Every structure is written in structure tokens, then in C-alpha cells.
mmCIF file of C-alpha atoms in Angstrom:
data_model
loop_
_atom_site.group_PDB
_atom_site.id
_atom_site.type_symbol
_atom_site.label_atom_id
_atom_site.label_comp_id
_atom_site.label_asym_id
_atom_site.label_seq_id
_atom_site.Cartn_x
_atom_site.Cartn_y
_atom_site.Cartn_z
ATOM 1 C CA MET H 10 13.227 -19.352 10.489
ATOM 2 C CA GLU H 11 13.173 -20.442 7.147
ATOM 3 C CA ASN H 12 13.487 -18.645 3.764
ATOM 4 C CA LEU H 13 10.439 -19.097 1.304
ATOM 5 C CA ALA H 14 11.735 -19.725 -2.428
ATOM 6 C CA VAL H 15 9.041 -17.950 -4.745
ATOM 7 C CA PRO H 16 8.846 -20.437 -7.998
ATOM 8 C CA ASP H 17 10.287 -18.213 -11.101
ATOM 9 C CA GLU H 18 7.121 -18.557 -12.898
ATOM 10 C CA MET H 19 5.296 -16.814 -10.273
ATOM 11 C CA VAL H 20 7.503 -13.838 -10.509
ATOM 12 C CA SER H 21 5.946 -11.207 -12.712
ATOM 13 C CA CYS H 22 8.813 -8.715 -12.827
ATOM 14 C CA ILE H 23 12.355 -7.811 -10.821
ATOM 15 C CA ILE H 24 12.261 -4.362 -9.997
ATOM 16 C CA PRO H 25 15.480 -2.688 -10.729
ATOM 17 C CA PRO H 26 16.876 -0.190 -8.086
ATOM 18 C CA ASN H 27 16.652 3.614 -8.598
ATOM 19 C CA SER H 28 19.245 4.958 -10.051
ATOM 20 C CA PRO H 29 20.700 8.629 -11.272
ATOM 21 C CA GLU H 30 19.471 7.708 -14.795
ATOM 22 C CA ASN H 31 15.999 6.076 -13.849
ATOM 23 C CA PRO H 32 15.035 7.608 -10.480
ATOM 24 C CA THR H 33 11.484 6.954 -11.040
ATOM 25 C CA SER H 34 12.004 3.239 -11.934
ATOM 26 C CA GLU H 35 10.733 1.588 -8.868
ATOM 27 C CA GLY H 36 7.389 3.900 -8.749
ATOM 28 C CA GLN H 37 6.998 2.927 -12.767
ATOM 29 C CA ALA H 38 7.253 -0.845 -11.752
ATOM 30 C CA MET H 39 4.653 -0.184 -8.976
ATOM 31 C CA GLU H 40 2.061 1.239 -11.440
ATOM 32 C CA ASP H 41 2.828 -1.697 -13.895
ATOM 33 C CA PHE H 42 2.227 -4.208 -10.981
ATOM 34 C CA CYS H 43 -0.879 -2.597 -10.215
ATOM 35 C CA ASP H 44 -1.995 -2.996 -13.517
ATOM 36 C CA THR H 45 -1.387 -6.574 -13.906
ATOM 37 C CA ILE H 46 -3.340 -7.872 -11.008
ATOM 38 C CA PHE H 47 -6.077 -5.007 -11.878
ATOM 39 C CA PRO H 48 -6.357 -4.964 -15.578
ATOM 40 C CA ASP H 49 -8.671 -2.378 -16.874
ATOM 41 C CA LEU H 50 -9.712 -1.149 -13.696
ATOM 42 C CA ALA H 51 -12.228 1.400 -14.536
ATOM 43 C CA THR H 52 -14.192 -0.894 -16.358
ATOM 44 C CA ASN H 53 -13.999 -4.120 -14.212
ATOM 45 C CA VAL H 54 -14.329 -2.473 -10.615
ATOM 46 C CA SER H 55 -18.234 -2.573 -11.147
ATOM 47 C CA ASN H 56 -18.179 -6.532 -11.790
ATOM 48 C CA SER H 57 -18.203 -8.112 -8.233
ATOM 49 C CA ALA H 58 -17.222 -11.084 -9.251
ATOM 50 C CA TRP H 59 -14.425 -10.061 -11.005
ATOM 51 C CA MET H 60 -13.387 -8.121 -7.985
ATOM 52 C CA LYS H 61 -13.895 -10.534 -5.347
ATOM 53 C CA GLY H 62 -10.842 -12.397 -4.024
ATOM 54 C CA ARG H 63 -8.636 -10.059 -5.907
ATOM 55 C CA ALA H 64 -6.210 -8.002 -3.724
ATOM 56 C CA ILE H 65 -2.319 -6.885 -3.463
ATOM 57 C CA LEU H 66 -0.318 -7.749 -0.463
ATOM 58 C CA ALA H 67 2.762 -5.986 0.540
ATOM 59 C CA VAL H 68 4.969 -5.832 3.820
ATOM 60 C CA THR H 69 4.421 -2.213 5.215
ATOM 61 C CA ASN H 70 1.826 0.023 5.722
ATOM 62 C CA LYS H 71 3.556 2.804 3.587
ATOM 63 C CA GLU H 72 3.705 0.224 0.602
ATOM 64 C CA VAL H 73 -0.067 -0.330 0.927
ATOM 65 C CA ASN H 74 -0.948 3.063 1.033
ATOM 66 C CA MET H 75 0.955 3.834 -2.022
ATOM 67 C CA ILE H 76 -0.603 1.043 -3.799
ATOM 68 C CA ASN H 77 -4.019 1.960 -2.668
ATOM 69 C CA GLU H 78 -3.732 5.343 -3.777
ATOM 70 C CA ILE H 79 -2.648 4.603 -7.294
ATOM 71 C CA LEU H 80 -5.221 2.435 -7.860
ATOM 72 C CA VAL H 81 -8.090 4.796 -6.369
ATOM 73 C CA ALA H 82 -6.695 7.119 -8.962
ATOM 74 C CA LYS H 83 -7.405 4.956 -11.680
ATOM 75 C CA LEU H 84 -11.116 4.546 -10.718
ATOM 76 C CA PRO H 85 -13.708 6.906 -12.630
ATOM 77 C CA GLY H 86 -16.294 9.098 -10.949
ATOM 78 C CA GLN H 87 -16.421 11.322 -8.285
ATOM 79 C CA THR H 88 -14.305 11.331 -5.168
ATOM 80 C CA ASP H 89 -15.889 11.666 -1.994
ATOM 81 C CA ILE H 90 -13.491 13.261 0.642
ATOM 82 C CA LEU H 91 -14.783 12.557 4.307
ATOM 83 C CA MET H 92 -12.894 14.184 6.887
ATOM 84 C CA SER H 93 -12.166 13.178 10.422
ATOM 85 C CA ALA H 94 -12.841 15.284 13.686
ATOM 86 C CA ASP H 95 -9.467 15.045 15.657
ATOM 87 C CA GLN H 96 -9.753 16.310 19.493
ATOM 88 C CA LEU H 97 -7.035 16.579 21.802
ATOM 89 C CA ASP H 98 -7.020 16.014 25.522
ATOM 90 C CA SER H 99 -7.521 19.806 27.063
ATOM 91 C CA ARG H 100 -4.480 19.694 29.136
ATOM 92 C CA ASP H 101 -2.462 19.352 25.515
ATOM 93 C CA LEU H 102 -4.398 21.844 23.565
ATOM 94 C CA LEU H 103 -1.163 24.690 24.212
ATOM 95 C CA ARG H 104 1.320 22.010 22.841
ATOM 96 C CA PHE H 105 -0.125 20.514 19.860
ATOM 97 C CA ASN H 106 -2.460 21.523 17.448
ATOM 98 C CA THR H 107 -5.324 19.478 15.688
ATOM 99 C CA GLU H 108 -3.440 20.311 12.127
ATOM 100 C CA TYR H 109 -0.848 17.905 13.328
ATOM 101 C CA LEU H 110 -3.212 15.372 14.649
ATOM 102 C CA HIS H 111 -4.286 15.051 11.312
ATOM 103 C CA THR H 112 -0.696 13.832 10.174
ATOM 104 C CA LEU H 113 -1.312 10.983 12.303
ATOM 105 C CA CYS H 114 -2.494 7.659 11.328
ATOM 106 C CA PRO H 115 -1.389 4.816 14.013
ATOM 107 C CA ASN H 116 -1.762 0.938 12.905
ATOM 108 C CA GLY H 117 -5.487 0.074 12.648
ATOM 109 C CA PHE H 118 -6.822 3.696 12.371
ATOM 110 C CA PRO H 119 -8.530 5.340 9.134
ATOM 111 C CA SER H 120 -6.912 8.130 7.944
ATOM 112 C CA HIS H 121 -8.098 11.816 8.442
ATOM 113 C CA ASP H 122 -8.885 12.518 4.902
ATOM 114 C CA LEU H 123 -10.837 9.651 3.510
ATOM 115 C CA ARG H 124 -10.869 9.510 -0.458
ATOM 116 C CA LEU H 125 -13.587 7.024 -1.391
ATOM 117 C CA LYS H 126 -15.094 6.159 -4.902
ATOM 118 C CA ARG H 127 -18.336 4.249 -5.897
ATOM 119 C CA ASN H 128 -17.376 0.269 -6.254
ATOM 120 C CA MET H 129 -14.043 0.549 -4.277
ATOM 121 C CA PRO H 130 -13.098 -2.241 -2.023
ATOM 122 C CA LEU H 131 -12.748 -1.244 1.774
ATOM 123 C CA MET H 132 -11.638 -3.301 4.702
ATOM 124 C CA LEU H 133 -13.467 -2.662 8.143
ATOM 125 C CA LEU H 134 -11.294 -1.888 10.903
ATOM 126 C CA ARG H 135 -13.456 -2.257 14.012
ATOM 127 C CA ASN H 136 -15.840 -4.833 15.418
ATOM 128 C CA LEU H 137 -19.148 -3.119 14.855
ATOM 129 C CA ASN H 138 -21.596 -5.895 14.896
ATOM 130 C CA PRO H 139 -20.045 -9.275 14.447
ATOM 131 C CA ARG H 140 -23.868 -11.267 14.275
ATOM 132 C CA GLU H 141 -24.147 -9.484 11.037
ATOM 133 C CA GLY H 142 -20.702 -10.027 9.829
ATOM 134 C CA LEU H 143 -19.481 -6.365 10.487
ATOM 135 C CA CYS H 144 -15.910 -7.498 12.056
ATOM 136 C CA ASN H 145 -12.630 -6.128 11.985
ATOM 137 C CA GLY H 146 -11.088 -7.166 8.833
ATOM 138 C CA THR H 147 -14.759 -7.531 6.876
ATOM 139 C CA LYS H 148 -14.304 -6.590 3.014
ATOM 140 C CA LEU H 149 -16.839 -4.167 1.759
ATOM 141 C CA THR H 150 -17.815 -2.495 -1.317
ATOM 142 C CA TYR H 151 -18.418 1.279 -1.147
ATOM 143 C CA LEU H 152 -21.547 2.654 -2.496
ATOM 144 C CA ARG H 153 -22.371 5.947 -1.514
ATOM 145 C CA CYS H 154 -22.044 8.115 1.592
ATOM 146 C CA ILE H 155 -25.472 9.335 3.032
ATOM 147 C CA ASP H 156 -25.217 13.047 4.346
ATOM 148 C CA GLY H 157 -21.951 12.859 5.703
ATOM 149 C CA LYS H 158 -22.937 10.577 8.427
ATOM 150 C CA LEU H 159 -23.295 6.926 6.980
ATOM 151 C CA LEU H 160 -21.378 4.763 4.379
ATOM 152 C CA GLU H 161 -23.668 2.782 2.611
ATOM 153 C CA CYS H 162 -21.487 -0.734 1.458
ATOM 154 C CA LYS H 163 -22.285 -3.848 0.524
ATOM 155 C CA ILE H 164 -20.274 -6.655 2.128
ATOM 156 C CA VAL H 165 -18.007 -8.632 0.064
ATOM 157 C CA GLY H 166 -19.520 -12.507 -1.251
ATOM 158 C CA SER H 167 -23.202 -11.087 -0.565
ATOM 159 C CA GLU H 168 -25.904 -9.035 -1.815
ATOM 160 C CA ARG H 169 -26.543 -7.460 1.751
ATOM 161 C CA VAL H 170 -26.366 -3.507 2.203
ATOM 162 C CA VAL H 171 -24.784 -2.037 5.457
ATOM 163 C CA LEU H 172 -24.775 1.206 6.914
ATOM 164 C CA ILE H 173 -21.105 2.257 8.563
ATOM 165 C CA PRO H 174 -21.513 4.683 10.954
ATOM 166 C CA ARG H 175 -18.364 7.326 12.331
ATOM 167 C CA ILE H 176 -17.075 6.160 15.462
ATOM 168 C CA THR H 177 -14.717 7.478 18.158
ATOM 169 C CA LEU H 178 -11.101 5.678 18.171
ATOM 170 C CA ILE H 179 -8.596 6.124 20.589
ATOM 171 C CA PRO H 180 -4.890 4.926 20.462
ATOM 172 C CA LYS H 181 -3.577 2.582 22.559
ATOM 173 C CA VAL H 182 -2.327 3.666 26.013
ATOM 174 C CA GLY H 183 1.125 5.031 25.775
ATOM 175 C CA GLU H 184 1.376 5.014 21.916
ATOM 176 C CA PHE H 185 1.462 8.731 22.038
ATOM 177 C CA PRO H 186 2.796 11.204 24.919
ATOM 178 C CA PHE H 187 -0.390 13.122 24.775
ATOM 179 C CA GLU H 188 -3.964 12.023 24.875
ATOM 180 C CA TRP H 189 -6.287 12.170 21.581
ATOM 181 C CA GLN H 190 -8.842 10.752 19.629
ATOM 182 C CA ARG H 191 -10.414 10.624 16.243
ATOM 183 C CA ARG H 192 -14.067 10.568 15.040
ATOM 184 C CA GLN H 193 -14.203 8.725 11.792
ATOM 185 C CA PHE H 194 -15.593 6.121 9.607
ATOM 186 C CA PRO H 195 -13.678 3.202 10.713
ATOM 187 C CA VAL H 196 -12.634 1.994 7.072
ATOM 188 C CA LYS H 197 -9.602 1.716 5.034
ATOM 189 C CA PRO H 198 -9.083 1.120 1.204
ATOM 190 C CA ALA H 199 -8.464 -2.554 0.582
ATOM 191 C CA PHE H 200 -7.025 -2.693 -3.094
ATOM 192 C CA ALA H 201 -3.952 -3.574 -1.090
ATOM 193 C CA THR H 202 -3.451 -4.766 2.347
ATOM 194 C CA THR H 203 -0.398 -5.982 4.541
ATOM 195 C CA ILE H 204 0.267 -9.544 4.270
ATOM 196 C CA ASN H 205 -0.274 -10.255 7.962
ATOM 197 C CA LYS H 206 -3.787 -8.555 7.670
ATOM 198 C CA SER H 207 -4.538 -11.022 4.784
ATOM 199 C CA GLN H 208 -4.312 -13.975 7.019
ATOM 200 C CA GLY H 209 -7.689 -15.769 7.247
ATOM 201 C CA GLN H 210 -8.759 -14.812 3.423
ATOM 202 C CA THR H 211 -9.265 -16.694 0.672
ATOM 203 C CA LEU H 212 -8.291 -14.916 -2.605
ATOM 204 C CA MET H 213 -8.370 -16.161 -6.111
ATOM 205 C CA MET H 214 -5.871 -13.638 -7.585
ATOM 206 C CA ALA H 215 -3.342 -12.157 -5.311
ATOM 207 C CA GLY H 216 -0.190 -9.994 -6.264
ATOM 208 C CA ILE H 217 2.606 -10.114 -3.804
ATOM 209 C CA TRP H 218 4.674 -6.594 -3.695
ATOM 210 C CA LEU H 219 8.004 -7.976 -2.230
ATOM 211 C CA ARG H 220 10.562 -4.934 -2.060
ATOM 212 C CA THR H 221 11.640 -5.916 1.295
ATOM 213 C CA GLN H 222 12.672 -9.362 2.783
ATOM 214 C CA VAL H 223 9.739 -11.126 4.380
ATOM 215 C CA ILE H 224 10.741 -13.375 7.496
ATOM 216 C CA TYR H 225 8.252 -15.967 8.794
ATOM 217 C CA LYS H 226 8.171 -18.765 11.449
ATOM 218 C CA VAL H 227 7.150 -22.338 10.615
ATOM 219 C CA GLU H 228 5.548 -24.097 13.580
ATOM 220 C CA THR H 229 5.844 -27.765 13.228
ATOM 221 C CA SER H 230 4.042 -30.773 15.829
#
């Protein structure tokens, strides 16, 4: 394991720890950081060339979700709220309820309530049609929802429009002490992604939110 030194000129701000005098300092720093990487987002989001290769990377899924929520809120226009259909195995119906299932979001799952706005970036979470470029990790631009059944999206880097259906997603065996499944569109907002998920992507403008230490392994031959 080795430590990676970030050059001083690449550090845009230092986040002060929360304190009784300034309990919202970290939240405000995250807001300011989002505005640095995505300035004037409401105007620029419709410019595909400006959006291409622009992202924020964070260490944890919790931070990624917080950043995405901040940036989605800055977008103009109507929000399409798309709810999942969550289902328990019949043997567990008396122990759990669907309201509890709605709160679950395992790694690689879309949320129960997807909140989408036109032109926002999305990431595909499953291999739907690799030959057509619809692979896990493909970046998309959201255009609209058709009758609640299909998402009309454009693949980032091309003008090709694709349709994304709802699919049934099942957690890994043993991940939960009960069996359940979610039927939802396999996408998530992608203004921000985890550092691990960004591997293999080409980014022209990247902000790295390092609230916690990152450990990486360097392989030498």
C-alpha cells in the first residue's frame, strides 16, 4: 500500500470539521464543491459537450447519493418520480412488509424512488445488450419516461437514442436473511460515482471528494 500525495494546486478547498459554532460547514462545503465542478448547471446541463466527461468521484455510496441529490435539485424542469415494485417471498410476508423493502438499496441496485429530470446523466446498472453498448457502467442522458414503462435515453458520446425497460433485480444469495426482489429501471443518477465505479472511464473534468482516506494498491512488475 502507498499513500498518494495530492498536489496543492489541485485542492480547491479544505473542509473544516463540524463544530457547535458551524454545524453545517461540511454540507455547505459539499454544495460549494458541486458548484465548482458543475457551475451554472441549470443552463449548461443541456450542452452535451459540456457534460461529457464531467463527474464527481467520492469514496462511499452515501457521499455519492448526497452529491447526486444536491445536483438533481439544481436542475430545472419537472421531476419524474418512478417507484419500484418490491416483492417478498411468500414465506416472509408475516415477518416483513413492502414498506421496509422500499428502504433497502443494496450495492448495484436502483433506489425504490428514482427521481429523474430531463438531460441529467444516468449510469446503467446491468448488462442489457452489450452488442448495442448497453453494459453495466454505460453513461446515459435521460430524455423522458414513456408511459411509465420505458426510459428514453441517449448514450453519452453518441446521438443514439435507446430505450431502457424495467427489469427484475434480485440481491446476491445470503445478502439478506430473507428473499426479495425489486422491479425497477436499472439506472441511477451519475453526476457523482464512487471511485471504484469510475475505473475505465475517461474524464475531462473530475472533482474528487475525499472526506475519508483512500487506500489503494500499486502493482509492479
